[in-house]
JSON list of C-alpha atoms in Angstrom, two decimals:
[
{"chain": "A", "resi": 1, "resn": "ILE", "atom": "CA", "xyz": [94.35, -35.61, 10.04]},
{"chain": "A", "resi": 2, "resn": "SER", "atom": "CA", "xyz": [96.01, -33.43, 7.60]},
{"chain": "A", "resi": 3, "resn": "THR", "atom": "CA", "xyz": [95.38, -29.77, 7.26]},
{"chain": "A", "resi": 4, "resn": "GLN", "atom": "CA", "xyz": [94.06, -30.41, 3.87]},
{"chain": "A", "resi": 5, "resn": "GLN", "atom": "CA", "xyz": [91.54, -32.90, 5.16]},
{"chain": "A", "resi": 6, "resn": "GLN", "atom": "CA", "xyz": [90.56, -30.55, 7.95]},
{"chain": "A", "resi": 7, "resn": "ALA", "atom": "CA", "xyz": [90.12, -27.74, 5.47]},
{"chain": "A", "resi": 8, "resn": "SER", "atom": "CA", "xyz": [88.07, -30.04, 3.26]},
{"chain": "A", "resi": 9, "resn": "LYS", "atom": "CA", "xyz": [85.89, -31.10, 6.19]},
{"chain": "A", "resi": 10, "resn": "GLN", "atom": "CA", "xyz": [85.50, -27.52, 7.23]},
{"chain": "A", "resi": 11, "resn": "LYS", "atom": "CA", "xyz": [84.61, -26.53, 3.68]},
{"chain": "A", "resi": 12, "resn": "THR", "atom": "CA", "xyz": [82.07, -29.34, 3.51]},
{"chain": "A", "resi": 13, "resn": "ALA", "atom": "CA", "xyz": [80.65, -28.29, 6.86]},
{"chain": "A", "resi": 14, "resn": "GLU", "atom": "CA", "xyz": [80.50, -24.67, 5.75]},
{"chain": "A", "resi": 15, "resn": "HIS", "atom": "CA", "xyz": [78.90, -25.75, 2.49]},
{"chain": "A", "resi": 16, "resn": "ASN", "atom": "CA", "xyz": [76.35, -27.86, 4.36]},
{"chain": "A", "resi": 17, "resn": "ALA", "atom": "CA", "xyz": [75.67, -25.00, 6.76]},
{"chain": "A", "resi": 18, "resn": "SER", "atom": "CA", "xyz": [75.34, -22.58, 3.84]},
{"chain": "A", "resi": 19, "resn": "ALA", "atom": "CA", "xyz": [72.95, -24.96, 2.08]},
{"chain": "A", "resi": 20, "resn": "LYS", "atom": "CA", "xyz": [70.94, -25.32, 5.29]},
{"chain": "A", "resi": 21, "resn": "LEU", "atom": "CA", "xyz": [70.81, -21.52, 5.68]},
{"chain": "A", "resi": 22, "resn": "GLU", "atom": "CA", "xyz": [69.71, -21.14, 2.09]},
{"chain": "A", "resi": 23, "resn": "GLU", "atom": "CA", "xyz": [67.03, -23.78, 2.60]},
{"chain": "A", "resi": 24, "resn": "THR", "atom": "CA", "xyz": [65.84, -22.03, 5.79]},
{"chain": "A", "resi": 25, "resn": "LEU", "atom": "CA", "xyz": [65.92, -18.67, 4.02]},
{"chain": "A", "resi": 26, "resn": "GLY", "atom": "CA", "xyz": [63.84, -20.15, 1.17]},
{"chain": "A", "resi": 27, "resn": "LYS", "atom": "CA", "xyz": [61.31, -21.50, 3.67]},
{"chain": "A", "resi": 28, "resn": "LEU", "atom": "CA", "xyz": [61.13, -18.11, 5.42]},
{"chain": "A", "resi": 29, "resn": "GLN", "atom": "CA", "xyz": [60.67, -16.34, 2.09]},
{"chain": "A", "resi": 30, "resn": "GLN", "atom": "CA", "xyz": [57.91, -18.82, 1.16]},
{"chain": "A", "resi": 31, "resn": "MET", "atom": "CA", "xyz": [56.24, -18.25, 4.54]},
{"chain": "A", "resi": 32, "resn": "LEU", "atom": "CA", "xyz": [56.39, -14.48, 4.00]},
{"chain": "A", "resi": 33, "resn": "ALA", "atom": "CA", "xyz": [54.92, -14.88, 0.51]},
{"chain": "A", "resi": 34, "resn": "ASN", "atom": "CA", "xyz": [52.18, -17.15, 1.89]},
{"chain": "A", "resi": 35, "resn": "ASN", "atom": "CA", "xyz": [51.40, -14.61, 4.62]},
{"chain": "A", "resi": 36, "resn": "ALA", "atom": "CA", "xyz": [51.27, -11.78, 2.09]},
{"chain": "A", "resi": 37, "resn": "GLU", "atom": "CA", "xyz": [48.99, -13.87, -0.15]},
{"chain": "A", "resi": 38, "resn": "ALA", "atom": "CA", "xyz": [46.79, -14.69, 2.84]},
{"chain": "A", "resi": 39, "resn": "ASP", "atom": "CA", "xyz": [46.61, -10.99, 3.74]},
{"chain": "A", "resi": 40, "resn": "VAL", "atom": "CA", "xyz": [45.58, -10.14, 0.18]},
{"chain": "A", "resi": 41, "resn": "SER", "atom": "CA", "xyz": [42.99, -12.94, 0.20]},
{"chain": "A", "resi": 42, "resn": "ARG", "atom": "CA", "xyz": [41.63, -11.86, 3.60]},
{"chain": "A", "resi": 43, "resn": "THR", "atom": "CA", "xyz": [41.48, -8.20, 2.50]},
{"chain": "A", "resi": 44, "resn": "SER", "atom": "CA", "xyz": [39.78, -9.22, -0.74]},
{"chain": "A", "resi": 45, "resn": "ALA", "atom": "CA", "xyz": [37.28, -11.42, 1.15]},
{"chain": "A", "resi": 46, "resn": "GLU", "atom": "CA", "xyz": [36.52, -8.60, 3.61]},
{"chain": "A", "resi": 47, "resn": "LYS", "atom": "CA", "xyz": [36.02, -6.18, 0.73]},
{"chain": "A", "resi": 48, "resn": "GLU", "atom": "CA", "xyz": [33.75, -8.65, -1.07]},
{"chain": "A", "resi": 49, "resn": "HIS", "atom": "CA", "xyz": [31.81, -9.23, 2.17]},
{"chain": "A", "resi": 50, "resn": "ARG", "atom": "CA", "xyz": [31.28, -5.48, 2.60]},
{"chain": "A", "resi": 51, "resn": "THR", "atom": "CA", "xyz": [30.18, -5.21, -1.04]},
{"chain": "A", "resi": 52, "resn": "VAL", "atom": "CA", "xyz": [27.70, -8.06, -0.56]},
{"chain": "A", "resi": 53, "resn": "GLU", "atom": "CA", "xyz": [26.37, -6.46, 2.64]},
{"chain": "A", "resi": 54, "resn": "GLN", "atom": "CA", "xyz": [25.98, -3.10, 0.89]},
{"chain": "A", "resi": 55, "resn": "THR", "atom": "CA", "xyz": [24.23, -4.75, -2.06]},
{"chain": "A", "resi": 56, "resn": "GLU", "atom": "CA", "xyz": [21.88, -6.63, 0.27]},
{"chain": "A", "resi": 57, "resn": "LEU", "atom": "CA", "xyz": [21.18, -3.46, 2.25]},
{"chain": "A", "resi": 58, "resn": "GLN", "atom": "CA", "xyz": [20.50, -1.50, -0.94]},
{"chain": "A", "resi": 59, "resn": "ALA", "atom": "CA", "xyz": [18.20, -4.26, -2.22]},
{"chain": "A", "resi": 60, "resn": "ALA", "atom": "CA", "xyz": [16.31, -4.27, 1.10]},
{"chain": "A", "resi": 61, "resn": "GLN", "atom": "CA", "xyz": [15.93, -0.49, 1.00]},
{"chain": "A", "resi": 62, "resn": "GLU", "atom": "CA", "xyz": [14.70, -0.63, -2.59]},
{"chain": "A", "resi": 63, "resn": "ALA", "atom": "CA", "xyz": [12.21, -3.35, -1.64]},
{"chain": "A", "resi": 64, "resn": "GLN", "atom": "CA", "xyz": [10.96, -1.24, 1.29]},
{"chain": "A", "resi": 65, "resn": "GLU", "atom": "CA", "xyz": [10.61, 1.79, -0.97]},
{"chain": "A", "resi": 66, "resn": "ALA", "atom": "CA", "xyz": [8.67, -0.31, -3.50]},
{"chain": "A", "resi": 67, "resn": "ILE", "atom": "CA", "xyz": [6.39, -1.59, -0.74]},
{"chain": "A", "resi": 68, "resn": "LEU", "atom": "CA", "xyz": [5.84, 1.94, 0.57]},
{"chain": "A", "resi": 69, "resn": "HIS", "atom": "CA", "xyz": [5.07, 3.11, -2.97]},
{"chain": "A", "resi": 70, "resn": "ASP", "atom": "CA", "xyz": [2.57, 0.26, -3.41]},
{"chain": "A", "resi": 71, "resn": "ILE", "atom": "CA", "xyz": [0.95, 1.10, -0.06]},
{"chain": "A", "resi": 72, "resn": "GLN", "atom": "CA", "xyz": [0.72, 4.80, -0.99]},
{"chain": "A", "resi": 73, "resn": "THR", "atom": "CA", "xyz": [-0.78, 3.89, -4.37]},
{"chain": "A", "resi": 74, "resn": "ALA", "atom": "CA", "xyz": [-3.33, 1.62, -2.67]},
{"chain": "A", "resi": 75, "resn": "LEU", "atom": "CA", "xyz": [-4.19, 4.35, -0.17]},
{"chain": "A", "resi": 76, "resn": "ASP", "atom": "CA", "xyz": [-4.66, 6.85, -3.00]},
{"chain": "A", "resi": 77, "resn": "ILE", "atom": "CA", "xyz": [-6.99, 4.43, -4.81]},
{"chain": "A", "resi": 78, "resn": "ILE", "atom": "CA", "xyz": [-8.94, 3.74, -1.61]},
{"chain": "A", "resi": 79, "resn": "SER", "atom": "CA", "xyz": [-9.20, 7.46, -0.91]},
{"chain": "A", "resi": 80, "resn": "LYS", "atom": "CA", "xyz": [-10.56, 8.09, -4.42]},
{"chain": "A", "resi": 81, "resn": "ARG", "atom": "CA", "xyz": [-13.07, 5.25, -4.03]},
{"chain": "A", "resi": 82, "resn": "VAL", "atom": "CA", "xyz": [-14.19, 6.54, -0.64]},
{"chain": "A", "resi": 83, "resn": "THR", "atom": "CA", "xyz": [-14.63, 10.02, -2.13]},
{"chain": "A", "resi": 84, "resn": "ALA", "atom": "CA", "xyz": [-16.63, 8.57, -5.04]},
{"chain": "A", "resi": 85, "resn": "ILE", "atom": "CA", "xyz": [-18.81, 6.57, -2.62]},
{"chain": "A", "resi": 86, "resn": "GLU", "atom": "CA", "xyz": [-19.39, 9.64, -0.44]},
{"chain": "A", "resi": 87, "resn": "GLU", "atom": "CA", "xyz": [-20.33, 11.70, -3.52]},
{"chain": "A", "resi": 88, "resn": "THR", "atom": "CA", "xyz": [-22.70, 8.94, -4.68]},
{"chain": "A", "resi": 89, "resn": "GLN", "atom": "CA", "xyz": [-24.26, 8.72, -1.22]},
{"chain": "A", "resi": 90, "resn": "GLN", "atom": "CA", "xyz": [-24.68, 12.51, -1.16]},
{"chain": "A", "resi": 91, "resn": "ARG", "atom": "CA", "xyz": [-26.39, 12.45, -4.58]},
{"chain": "A", "resi": 92, "resn": "ASP", "atom": "CA", "xyz": [-28.57, 9.50, -3.50]},
{"chain": "A", "resi": 93, "resn": "TRP", "atom": "CA", "xyz": [-29.54, 11.33, -0.32]},
{"chain": "A", "resi": 94, "resn": "GLN", "atom": "CA", "xyz": [-30.38, 14.47, -2.28]},
{"chain": "A", "resi": 95, "resn": "THR", "atom": "CA", "xyz": [-32.40, 12.38, -4.73]},
{"chain": "A", "resi": 96, "resn": "GLN", "atom": "CA", "xyz": [-34.24, 10.71, -1.84]},
{"chain": "A", "resi": 97, "resn": "VAL", "atom": "CA", "xyz": [-34.98, 14.12, -0.30]},
{"chain": "A", "resi": 98, "resn": "LYS", "atom": "CA", "xyz": [-36.32, 15.38, -3.65]},
{"chain": "A", "resi": 99, "resn": "GLN", "atom": "CA", "xyz": [-38.38, 12.22, -4.12]},
{"chain": "A", "resi": 100, "resn": "HIS", "atom": "CA", "xyz": [-39.73, 12.53, -0.59]},
{"chain": "A", "resi": 101, "resn": "ASP", "atom": "CA", "xyz": [-40.63, 16.17, -1.26]},
{"chain": "A", "resi": 102, "resn": "LYS", "atom": "CA", "xyz": [-42.38, 15.16, -4.51]},
{"chain": "A", "resi": 103, "resn": "ILE", "atom": "CA", "xyz": [-44.25, 12.35, -2.76]},
{"chain": "A", "resi": 104, "resn": "THR", "atom": "CA", "xyz": [-45.27, 14.73, 0.03]},
{"chain": "A", "resi": 105, "resn": "LYS", "atom": "CA", "xyz": [-46.43, 17.28, -2.54]},
{"chain": "A", "resi": 106, "resn": "ILE", "atom": "CA", "xyz": [-48.41, 14.62, -4.47]},
{"chain": "A", "resi": 107, "resn": "GLN", "atom": "CA", "xyz": [-49.93, 13.33, -1.21]},
{"chain": "A", "resi": 108, "resn": "THR", "atom": "CA", "xyz": [-50.90, 16.88, -0.29]},
{"chain": "A", "resi": 109, "resn": "GLN", "atom": "CA", "xyz": [-52.43, 17.42, -3.74]},
{"chain": "A", "resi": 110, "resn": "MET", "atom": "CA", "xyz": [-54.30, 14.12, -3.52]},
{"chain": "A", "resi": 111, "resn": "LEU", "atom": "CA", "xyz": [-55.59, 15.02, -0.05]},
{"chain": "A", "resi": 112, "resn": "GLN", "atom": "CA", "xyz": [-56.69, 18.42, -1.34]},
{"chain": "A", "resi": 113, "resn": "GLN", "atom": "CA", "xyz": [-58.40, 16.76, -4.31]},
{"chain": "A", "resi": 114, "resn": "GLN", "atom": "CA", "xyz": [-60.05, 14.26, -2.00]},
{"chain": "A", "resi": 115, "resn": "GLN", "atom": "CA", "xyz": [-61.24, 17.08, 0.27]},
{"chain": "A", "resi": 116, "resn": "ALA", "atom": "CA", "xyz": [-62.48, 18.98, -2.79]},
{"chain": "A", "resi": 117, "resn": "MET", "atom": "CA", "xyz": [-64.35, 15.88, -3.97]},
{"chain": "A", "resi": 118, "resn": "HIS", "atom": "CA", "xyz": [-65.88, 15.38, -0.51]},
{"chain": "A", "resi": 119, "resn": "GLN", "atom": "CA", "xyz": [-66.86, 19.05, -0.48]},
{"chain": "A", "resi": 120, "resn": "TYR", "atom": "CA", "xyz": [-68.27, 18.68, -4.00]},
{"chain": "A", "resi": 121, "resn": "GLU", "atom": "CA", "xyz": [-70.20, 15.54, -2.98]},
{"chain": "A", "resi": 122, "resn": "LYS", "atom": "CA", "xyz": [-71.44, 17.31, 0.18]},
{"chain": "A", "resi": 123, "resn": "ASP", "atom": "CA", "xyz": [-72.45, 20.34, -1.86]},
{"chain": "A", "resi": 124, "resn": "ALA", "atom": "CA", "xyz": [-74.13, 18.09, -4.40]},
{"chain": "A", "resi": 125, "resn": "LEU", "atom": "CA", "xyz": [-75.98, 16.23, -1.64]},
{"chain": "A", "resi": 126, "resn": "ASP", "atom": "CA", "xyz": [-76.89, 19.54, -0.01]},
{"chain": "A", "resi": 127, "resn": "MET", "atom": "CA", "xyz": [-78.14, 20.87, -3.36]},
{"chain": "A", "resi": 128, "resn": "HIS", "atom": "CA", "xyz": [-80.08, 17.68, -4.00]},
{"chain": "A", "resi": 129, "resn": "ALA", "atom": "CA", "xyz": [-81.54, 17.79, -0.52]},
{"chain": "A", "resi": 130, "resn": "GLY", "atom": "CA", "xyz": [-82.40, 21.46, -1.08]},
{"chain": "A", "resi": 131, "resn": "GLU", "atom": "CA", "xyz": [-84.07, 20.64, -4.38]},
{"chain": "A", "resi": 132, "resn": "GLN", "atom": "CA", "xyz": [-86.03, 17.80, -2.78]},
{"chain": "A", "resi": 133, "resn": "LYS", "atom": "CA", "xyz": [-87.08, 20.15, 0.02]},
{"chain": "A", "resi": 134, "resn": "GLN", "atom": "CA", "xyz": [-88.23, 22.72, -2.50]},
{"chain": "A", "resi": 135, "resn": "ASN", "atom": "CA", "xyz": [-90.08, 20.04, -4.46]},
{"chain": "A", "resi": 136, "resn": "ARG", "atom": "CA", "xyz": [-91.82, 18.89, -1.31]},
{"chain": "A", "resi": 137, "resn": "GLN", "atom": "CA", "xyz": [-92.66, 22.39, -0.38]},
{"chain": "A", "resi": 138, "resn": "ARG", "atom": "CA", "xyz": [-94.17, 22.94, -3.80]},
{"chain": "A", "resi": 139, "resn": "ASP", "atom": "CA", "xyz": [-96.12, 19.81, -3.57]}
]
């Protein structure tokens, strides 16, 4: 084999090796780019996940606050109603006491009137009996 042929074969081999190296280098660069893209995607996904978690947590806290506000409002309304009922019951009780006192007073007055009428009737009967006695004595 001539030197020229050997040099040509060697050049071809070097060219093939160089092409192979370039191909391998291209694959490595693509792998690095893919890894970098995957890292960016993973970081972005993690960030989005944290954002979603924070949003869900905030929404849950807001819902709890709304529920607590509704409960407090309901308790305030119930408290006002209980106070109104207690005030009404107090007024009713006072009214009943006054009515009872009036009834007792009227009953006492009626009893006194009845006793006065009995006394009047007794006095009238006594006077009538006295008059009849006097009439008999005169006769």
